[in-house]
Short mmCIF file of C-alpha atoms in Angstrom, two decimals:
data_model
loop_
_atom_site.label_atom_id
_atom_site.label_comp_id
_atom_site.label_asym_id
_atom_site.label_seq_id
_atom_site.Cartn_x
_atom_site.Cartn_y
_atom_site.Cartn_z
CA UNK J 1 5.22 -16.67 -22.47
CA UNK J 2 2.93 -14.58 -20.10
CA UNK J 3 4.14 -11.14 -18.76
CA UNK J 4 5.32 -11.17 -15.20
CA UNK J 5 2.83 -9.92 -11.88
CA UNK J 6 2.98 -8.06 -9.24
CA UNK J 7 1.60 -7.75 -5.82
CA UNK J 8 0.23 -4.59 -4.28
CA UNK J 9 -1.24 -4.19 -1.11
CA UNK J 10 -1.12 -0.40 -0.69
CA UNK J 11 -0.69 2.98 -3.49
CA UNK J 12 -0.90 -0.01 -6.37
CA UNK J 13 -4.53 -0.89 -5.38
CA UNK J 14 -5.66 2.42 -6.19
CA UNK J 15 -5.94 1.70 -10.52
CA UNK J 16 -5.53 5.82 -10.73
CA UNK J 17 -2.13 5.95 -9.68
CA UNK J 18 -0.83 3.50 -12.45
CA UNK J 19 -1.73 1.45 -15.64
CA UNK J 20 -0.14 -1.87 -15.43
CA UNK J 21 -2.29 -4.56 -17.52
CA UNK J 22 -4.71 -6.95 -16.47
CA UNK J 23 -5.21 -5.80 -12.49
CA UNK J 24 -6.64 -8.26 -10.87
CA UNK J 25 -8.34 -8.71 -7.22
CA UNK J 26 -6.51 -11.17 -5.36
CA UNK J 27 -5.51 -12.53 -2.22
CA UNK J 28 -2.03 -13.77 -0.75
CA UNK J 29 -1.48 -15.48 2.50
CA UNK J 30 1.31 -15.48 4.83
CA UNK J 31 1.95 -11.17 5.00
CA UNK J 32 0.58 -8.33 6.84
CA UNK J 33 1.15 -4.84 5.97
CA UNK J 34 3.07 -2.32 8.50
CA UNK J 35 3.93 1.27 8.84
CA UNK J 36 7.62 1.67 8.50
CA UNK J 37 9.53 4.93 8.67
CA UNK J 38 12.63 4.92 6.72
CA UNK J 39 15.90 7.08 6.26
CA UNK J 40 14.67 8.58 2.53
CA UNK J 41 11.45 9.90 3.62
CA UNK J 42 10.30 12.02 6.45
CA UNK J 43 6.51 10.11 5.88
CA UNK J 44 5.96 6.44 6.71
CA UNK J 45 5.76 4.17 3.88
CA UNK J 46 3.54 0.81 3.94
CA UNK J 47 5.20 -2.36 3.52
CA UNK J 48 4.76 -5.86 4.47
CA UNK J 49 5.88 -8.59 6.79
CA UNK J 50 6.05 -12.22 6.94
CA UNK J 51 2.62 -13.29 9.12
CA UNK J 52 1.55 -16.77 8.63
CA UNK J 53 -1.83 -15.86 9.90
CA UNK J 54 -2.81 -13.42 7.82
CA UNK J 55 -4.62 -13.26 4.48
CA UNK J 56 -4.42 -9.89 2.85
CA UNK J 57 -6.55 -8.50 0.03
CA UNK J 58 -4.68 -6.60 -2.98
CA UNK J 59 -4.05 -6.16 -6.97
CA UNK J 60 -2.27 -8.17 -9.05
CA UNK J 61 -0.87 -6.82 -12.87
CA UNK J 62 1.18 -7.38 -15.38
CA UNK J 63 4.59 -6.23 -15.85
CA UNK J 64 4.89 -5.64 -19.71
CA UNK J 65 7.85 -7.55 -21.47
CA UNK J 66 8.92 -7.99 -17.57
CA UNK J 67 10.35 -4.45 -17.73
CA UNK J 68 10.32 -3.93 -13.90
CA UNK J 69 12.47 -0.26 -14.26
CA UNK J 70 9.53 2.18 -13.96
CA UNK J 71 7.75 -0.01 -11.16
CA UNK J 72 11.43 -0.68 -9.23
CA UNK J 73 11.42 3.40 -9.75
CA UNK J 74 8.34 4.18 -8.03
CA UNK J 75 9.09 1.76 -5.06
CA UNK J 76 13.03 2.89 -5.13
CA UNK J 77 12.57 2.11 -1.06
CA UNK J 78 11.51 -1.55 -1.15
CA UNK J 79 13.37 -4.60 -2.52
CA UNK J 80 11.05 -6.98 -4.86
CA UNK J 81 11.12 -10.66 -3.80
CA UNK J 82 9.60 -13.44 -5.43
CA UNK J 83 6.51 -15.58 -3.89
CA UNK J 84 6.34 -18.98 -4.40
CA UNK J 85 3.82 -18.47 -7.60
CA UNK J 86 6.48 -15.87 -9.35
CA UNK J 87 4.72 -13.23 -8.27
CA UNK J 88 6.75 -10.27 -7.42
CA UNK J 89 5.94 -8.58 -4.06
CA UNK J 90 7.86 -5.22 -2.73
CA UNK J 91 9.23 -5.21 1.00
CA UNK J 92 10.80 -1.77 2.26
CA UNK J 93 14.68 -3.05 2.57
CA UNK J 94 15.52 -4.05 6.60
CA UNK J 95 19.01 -1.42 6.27
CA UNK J 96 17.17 1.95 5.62
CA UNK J 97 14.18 1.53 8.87
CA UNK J 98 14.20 3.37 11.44
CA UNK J 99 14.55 1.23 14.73
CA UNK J 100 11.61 0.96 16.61
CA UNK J 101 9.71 2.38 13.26
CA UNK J 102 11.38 5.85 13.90
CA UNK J 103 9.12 8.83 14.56
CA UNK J 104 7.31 9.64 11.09
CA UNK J 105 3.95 10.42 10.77
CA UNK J 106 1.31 8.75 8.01
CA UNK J 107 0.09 10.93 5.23
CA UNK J 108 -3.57 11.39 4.96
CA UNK J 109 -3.16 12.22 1.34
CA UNK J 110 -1.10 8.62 0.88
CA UNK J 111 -3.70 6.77 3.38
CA UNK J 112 -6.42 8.16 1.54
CA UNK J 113 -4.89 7.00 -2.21
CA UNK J 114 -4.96 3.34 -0.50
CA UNK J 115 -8.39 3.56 1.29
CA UNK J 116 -9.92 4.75 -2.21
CA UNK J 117 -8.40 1.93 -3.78
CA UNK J 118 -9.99 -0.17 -1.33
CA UNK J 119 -12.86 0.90 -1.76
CA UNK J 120 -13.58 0.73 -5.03
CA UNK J 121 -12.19 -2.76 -5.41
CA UNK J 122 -13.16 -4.52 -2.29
CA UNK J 123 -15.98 -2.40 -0.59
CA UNK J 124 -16.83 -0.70 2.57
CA UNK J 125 -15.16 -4.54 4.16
CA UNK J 126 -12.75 -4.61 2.25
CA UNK J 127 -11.42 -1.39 3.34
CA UNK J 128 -11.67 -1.97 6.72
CA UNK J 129 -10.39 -5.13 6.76
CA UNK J 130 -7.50 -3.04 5.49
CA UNK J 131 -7.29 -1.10 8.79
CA UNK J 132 -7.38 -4.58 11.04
CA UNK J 133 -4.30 -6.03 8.88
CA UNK J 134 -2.08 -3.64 8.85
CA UNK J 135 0.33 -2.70 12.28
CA UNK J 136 2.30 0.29 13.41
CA UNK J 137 -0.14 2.98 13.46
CA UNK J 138 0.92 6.02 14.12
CA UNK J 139 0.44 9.32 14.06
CA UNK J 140 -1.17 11.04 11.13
CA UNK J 141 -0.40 14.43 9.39
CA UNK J 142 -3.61 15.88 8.01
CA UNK J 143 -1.82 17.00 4.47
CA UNK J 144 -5.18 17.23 2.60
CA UNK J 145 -5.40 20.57 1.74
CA UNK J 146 -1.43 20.49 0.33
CA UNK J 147 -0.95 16.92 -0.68
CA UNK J 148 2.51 15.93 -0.26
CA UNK J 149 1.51 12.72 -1.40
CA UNK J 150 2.87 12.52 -5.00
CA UNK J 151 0.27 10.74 -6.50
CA UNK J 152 -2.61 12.03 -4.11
CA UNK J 153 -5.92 11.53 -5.23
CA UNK J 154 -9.21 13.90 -4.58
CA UNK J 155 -11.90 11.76 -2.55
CA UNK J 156 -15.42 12.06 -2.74
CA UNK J 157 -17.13 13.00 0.27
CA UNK J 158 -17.86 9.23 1.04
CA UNK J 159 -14.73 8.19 1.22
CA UNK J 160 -13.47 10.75 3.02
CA UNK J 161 -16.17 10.31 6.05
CA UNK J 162 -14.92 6.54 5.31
CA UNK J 163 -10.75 7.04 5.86
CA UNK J 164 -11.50 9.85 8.61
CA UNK J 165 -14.53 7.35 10.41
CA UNK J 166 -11.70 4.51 10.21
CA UNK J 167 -9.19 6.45 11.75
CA UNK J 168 -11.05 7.57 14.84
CA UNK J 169 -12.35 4.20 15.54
CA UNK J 170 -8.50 3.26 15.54
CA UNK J 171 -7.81 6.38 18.11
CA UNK J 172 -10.29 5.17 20.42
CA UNK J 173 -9.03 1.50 20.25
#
């Protein structure tokens, strides 16, 4: 019997912040990702919603001896569903949003974990393509310099000018 898989779309993509077996580039259809603010956190959170145009780009792993505890841990805000291949995917739970998606800000210091991940798996396009499928932008609290973030990563200059170049082009939209 094979171990069970995941599917992340956001924090997961970035291989630094955990060490689940067998990652794997891959692509679901049917989601997009969103900005949702939440009752537990004073940051917006990514998640996903059903979007039957949308293809998105993300990681697939393992789940060792399907011992979901430490991944249900880290994503203590999202319920994990099922897709139609067994494949589990996380959704932030519909009774802790805000309405409207509430009034918190993104974290540059989580934004820039994903966009790194991005990066290194799917390119420059990849990355960007990230920006165009993913809704509820809003604003964005420029934590760098004291990561509240808790499994921030440090960018090279690249990426940086990448996430920050990104971001303005979404300003000006």
């Amino acid at each position: 019997m094979t171990d069970p898989t995941f599917f992340g779309y956001g924090s997961l993509v970035n291989l630094n912040t955990h060490d689940y077996r067998q990652p794997q580039r891959r692509k679901i259809d049917g989601w997009r990702r969103v900005w949702r603010s939440t009752t537990l956190r004073d940051f917006a959170i990514l998640s996903v919603t059903p979007d039957h145009g949308t293809t998105l780009d993300g990681i697939s792993a393992q789940v060792p001896n399907a011992d979901w505890a430490a991944l249900d841990d880290r994503e203590f805000a999202y319920r994990r569903q099922l897709l139609p291949d067994r494949t589990a995917i996380y959704e932030v739970q519909d009774n802790i949003i805000y309405p409207a998606d509430g009034p918190h800000p993104i974290l540059r210091s989580y934004l820039d974990v994903v966009i790194q991940g991005y990066l290194r798996e799917f390119g420059q396009e990849g990355a960007a393509n990230f920006f165009a499928t993913t809704d509820n932008w809003g604003p964005i609290k420029d934590d760098r310099a004291a990561p509240i973030y808790p499994r921030h990563q440090v960018l090279s200059p690249d990426e940086t000018r990448f996430v920050d170049d990104q971001l303005s082009k979404l300003v000006r939209a």
